[in-house]
mmCIF file of C-alpha atoms in Angstrom:
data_model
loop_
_atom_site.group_PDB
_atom_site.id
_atom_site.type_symbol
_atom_site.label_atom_id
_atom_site.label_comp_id
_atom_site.label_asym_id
_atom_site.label_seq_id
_atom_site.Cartn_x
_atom_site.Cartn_y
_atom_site.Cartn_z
ATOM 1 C CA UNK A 529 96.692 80.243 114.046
ATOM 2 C CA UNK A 530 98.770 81.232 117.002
ATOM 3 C CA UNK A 531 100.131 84.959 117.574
ATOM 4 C CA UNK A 532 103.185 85.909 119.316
ATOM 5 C CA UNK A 533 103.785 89.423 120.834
ATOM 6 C CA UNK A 534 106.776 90.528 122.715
ATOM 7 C CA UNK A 535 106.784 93.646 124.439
ATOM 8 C CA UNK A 536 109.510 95.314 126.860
ATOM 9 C CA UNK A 537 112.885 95.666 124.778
ATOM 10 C CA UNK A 538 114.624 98.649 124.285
ATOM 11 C CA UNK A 539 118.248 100.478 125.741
ATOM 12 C CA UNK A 540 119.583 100.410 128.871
ATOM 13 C CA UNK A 541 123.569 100.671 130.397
ATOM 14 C CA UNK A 542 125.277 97.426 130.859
ATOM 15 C CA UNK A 543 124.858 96.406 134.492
ATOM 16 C CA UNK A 544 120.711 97.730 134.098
ATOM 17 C CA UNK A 545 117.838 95.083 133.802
ATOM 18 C CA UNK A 546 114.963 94.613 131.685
ATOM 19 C CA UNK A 547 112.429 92.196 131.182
ATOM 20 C CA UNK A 548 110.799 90.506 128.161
ATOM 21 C CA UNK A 549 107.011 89.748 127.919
ATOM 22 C CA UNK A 550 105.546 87.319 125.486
ATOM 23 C CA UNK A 551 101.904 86.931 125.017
ATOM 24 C CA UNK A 552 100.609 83.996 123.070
ATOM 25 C CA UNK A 553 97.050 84.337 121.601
ATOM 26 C CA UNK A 554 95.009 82.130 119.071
ATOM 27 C CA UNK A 555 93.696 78.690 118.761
ATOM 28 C CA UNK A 556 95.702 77.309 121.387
ATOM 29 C CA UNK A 557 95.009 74.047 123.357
ATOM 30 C CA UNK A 558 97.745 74.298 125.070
ATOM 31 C CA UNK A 559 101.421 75.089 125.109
ATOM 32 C CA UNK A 560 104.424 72.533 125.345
ATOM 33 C CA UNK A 561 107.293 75.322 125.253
ATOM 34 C CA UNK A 562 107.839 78.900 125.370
ATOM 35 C CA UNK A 563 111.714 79.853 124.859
ATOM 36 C CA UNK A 564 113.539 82.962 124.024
ATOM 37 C CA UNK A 565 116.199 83.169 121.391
ATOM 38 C CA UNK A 566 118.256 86.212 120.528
ATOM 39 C CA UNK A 567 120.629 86.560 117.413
ATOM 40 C CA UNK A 568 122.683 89.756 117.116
ATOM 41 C CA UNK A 569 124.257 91.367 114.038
ATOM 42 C CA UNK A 570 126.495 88.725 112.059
ATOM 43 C CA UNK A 571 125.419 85.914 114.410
ATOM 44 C CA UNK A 572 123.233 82.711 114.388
ATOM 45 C CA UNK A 573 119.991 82.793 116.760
ATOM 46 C CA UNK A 574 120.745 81.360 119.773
ATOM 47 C CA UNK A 575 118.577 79.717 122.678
ATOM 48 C CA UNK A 576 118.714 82.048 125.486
ATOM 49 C CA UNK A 577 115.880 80.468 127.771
ATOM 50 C CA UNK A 578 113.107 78.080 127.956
ATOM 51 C CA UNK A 579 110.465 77.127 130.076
ATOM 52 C CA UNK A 580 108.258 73.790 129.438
ATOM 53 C CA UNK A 581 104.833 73.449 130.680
ATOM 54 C CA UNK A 582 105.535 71.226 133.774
ATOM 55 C CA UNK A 583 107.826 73.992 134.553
ATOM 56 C CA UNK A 584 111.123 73.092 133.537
ATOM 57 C CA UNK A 585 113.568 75.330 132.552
ATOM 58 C CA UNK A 586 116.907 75.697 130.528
ATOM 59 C CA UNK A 587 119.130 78.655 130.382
ATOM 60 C CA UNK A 588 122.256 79.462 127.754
ATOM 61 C CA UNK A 589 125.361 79.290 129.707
ATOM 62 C CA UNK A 590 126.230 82.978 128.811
ATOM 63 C CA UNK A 591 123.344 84.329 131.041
ATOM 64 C CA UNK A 592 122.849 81.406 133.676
ATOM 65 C CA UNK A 593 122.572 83.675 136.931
ATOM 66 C CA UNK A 594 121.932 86.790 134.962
ATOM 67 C CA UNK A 595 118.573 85.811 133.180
ATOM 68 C CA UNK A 596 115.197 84.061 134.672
ATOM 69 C CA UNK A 597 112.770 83.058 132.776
ATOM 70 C CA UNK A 598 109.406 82.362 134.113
ATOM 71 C CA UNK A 599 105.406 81.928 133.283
ATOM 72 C CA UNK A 600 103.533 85.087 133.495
ATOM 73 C CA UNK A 601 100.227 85.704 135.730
ATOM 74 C CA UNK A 602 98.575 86.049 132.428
ATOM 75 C CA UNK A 603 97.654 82.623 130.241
ATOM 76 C CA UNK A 604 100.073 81.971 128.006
ATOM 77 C CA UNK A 605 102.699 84.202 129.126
ATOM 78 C CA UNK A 606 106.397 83.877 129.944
ATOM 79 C CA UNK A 607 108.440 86.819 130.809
ATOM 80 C CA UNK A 608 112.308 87.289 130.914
ATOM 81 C CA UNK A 609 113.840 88.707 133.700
ATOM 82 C CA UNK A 610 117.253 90.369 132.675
ATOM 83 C CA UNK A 611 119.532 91.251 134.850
ATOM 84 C CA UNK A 612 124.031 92.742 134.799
ATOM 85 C CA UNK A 613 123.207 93.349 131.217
ATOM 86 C CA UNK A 614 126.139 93.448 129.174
ATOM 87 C CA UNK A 615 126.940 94.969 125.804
ATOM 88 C CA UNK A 616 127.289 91.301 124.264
ATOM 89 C CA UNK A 617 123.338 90.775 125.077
ATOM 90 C CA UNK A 618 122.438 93.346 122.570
ATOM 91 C CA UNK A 619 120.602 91.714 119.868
ATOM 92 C CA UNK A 620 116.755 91.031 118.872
ATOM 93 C CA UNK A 621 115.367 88.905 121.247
ATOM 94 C CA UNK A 622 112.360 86.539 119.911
ATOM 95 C CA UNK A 623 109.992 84.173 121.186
ATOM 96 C CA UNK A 624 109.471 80.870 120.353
ATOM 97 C CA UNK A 625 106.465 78.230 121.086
ATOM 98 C CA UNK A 626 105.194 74.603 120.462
ATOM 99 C CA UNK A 627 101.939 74.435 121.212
ATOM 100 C CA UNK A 628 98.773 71.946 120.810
ATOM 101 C CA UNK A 629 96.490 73.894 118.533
ATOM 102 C CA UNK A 630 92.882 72.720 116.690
ATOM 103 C CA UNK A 631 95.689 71.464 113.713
ATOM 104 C CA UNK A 632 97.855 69.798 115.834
ATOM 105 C CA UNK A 633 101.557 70.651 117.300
ATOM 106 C CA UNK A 634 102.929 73.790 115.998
ATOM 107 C CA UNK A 635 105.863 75.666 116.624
ATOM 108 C CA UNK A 636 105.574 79.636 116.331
ATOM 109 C CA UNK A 637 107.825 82.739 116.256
ATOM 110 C CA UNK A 638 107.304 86.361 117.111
ATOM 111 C CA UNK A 639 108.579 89.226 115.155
ATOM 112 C CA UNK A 640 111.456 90.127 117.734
ATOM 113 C CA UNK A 641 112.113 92.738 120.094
ATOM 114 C CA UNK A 642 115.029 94.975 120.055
ATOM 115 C CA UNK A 643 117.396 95.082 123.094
ATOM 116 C CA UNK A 644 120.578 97.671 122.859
ATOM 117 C CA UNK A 645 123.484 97.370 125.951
ATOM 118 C CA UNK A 646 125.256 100.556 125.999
ATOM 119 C CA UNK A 647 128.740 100.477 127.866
#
């Protein structure tokens, strides 16, 4: 089994920053993908960011420039950097994996972490 815990949401004033943590712990060989999604109220979860394990990495177009996603000095971490937050970010932000485990590839979600963009 693979856990996912995401750590630094919460409510800031359009044009702040934050930045999302994920930690990854478990029986994990190693991991192909980390990604964040978000879905707000009403909405389908979307892909916000992803980073593979050569490095690669894919950003939504509604937070290209705004939002960097990157591998955290940890193991098996990947932070997002969020930057000129704006009141359309607000949602619950998750984090997503496929990883190599004892059982083979498995994908994995975490529970979510709130983020709130006051104008």
């Amino acid at each position: 089994q693979v856990q996912l815990v995401e750590s630094g949401g919460g409510l800031v004033q359009a044009g702040g920053s934050l930045t999302l943590s994920c930690a990854a712990s478990g029986s994990i060989f190693s991991i192909n993908v980390m990604d964040w999604y978000r879905q707000a109220p009403g909405k389908q979860r979307e892909l916000v960011a992803g980073i593979t394990s050569g490095g690669s990495t894919n950003y939504a177009d509604s937070v290209k420039g705004r939002f960097t996603i990157s591998r955290g000095n940890a193991r098996n971490t990947v932070n997002l950097q969020m930057n000129s937050l704006k009141p359309e970010d607000t949602a619950v932000y998750y984090c997503y994996t496929v990883t190599s485990t004892s059982l083979g590839i498995r994908s994995y979600w975490g529970p979510g972490t709130q983020v709130t963009v006051s104008s």
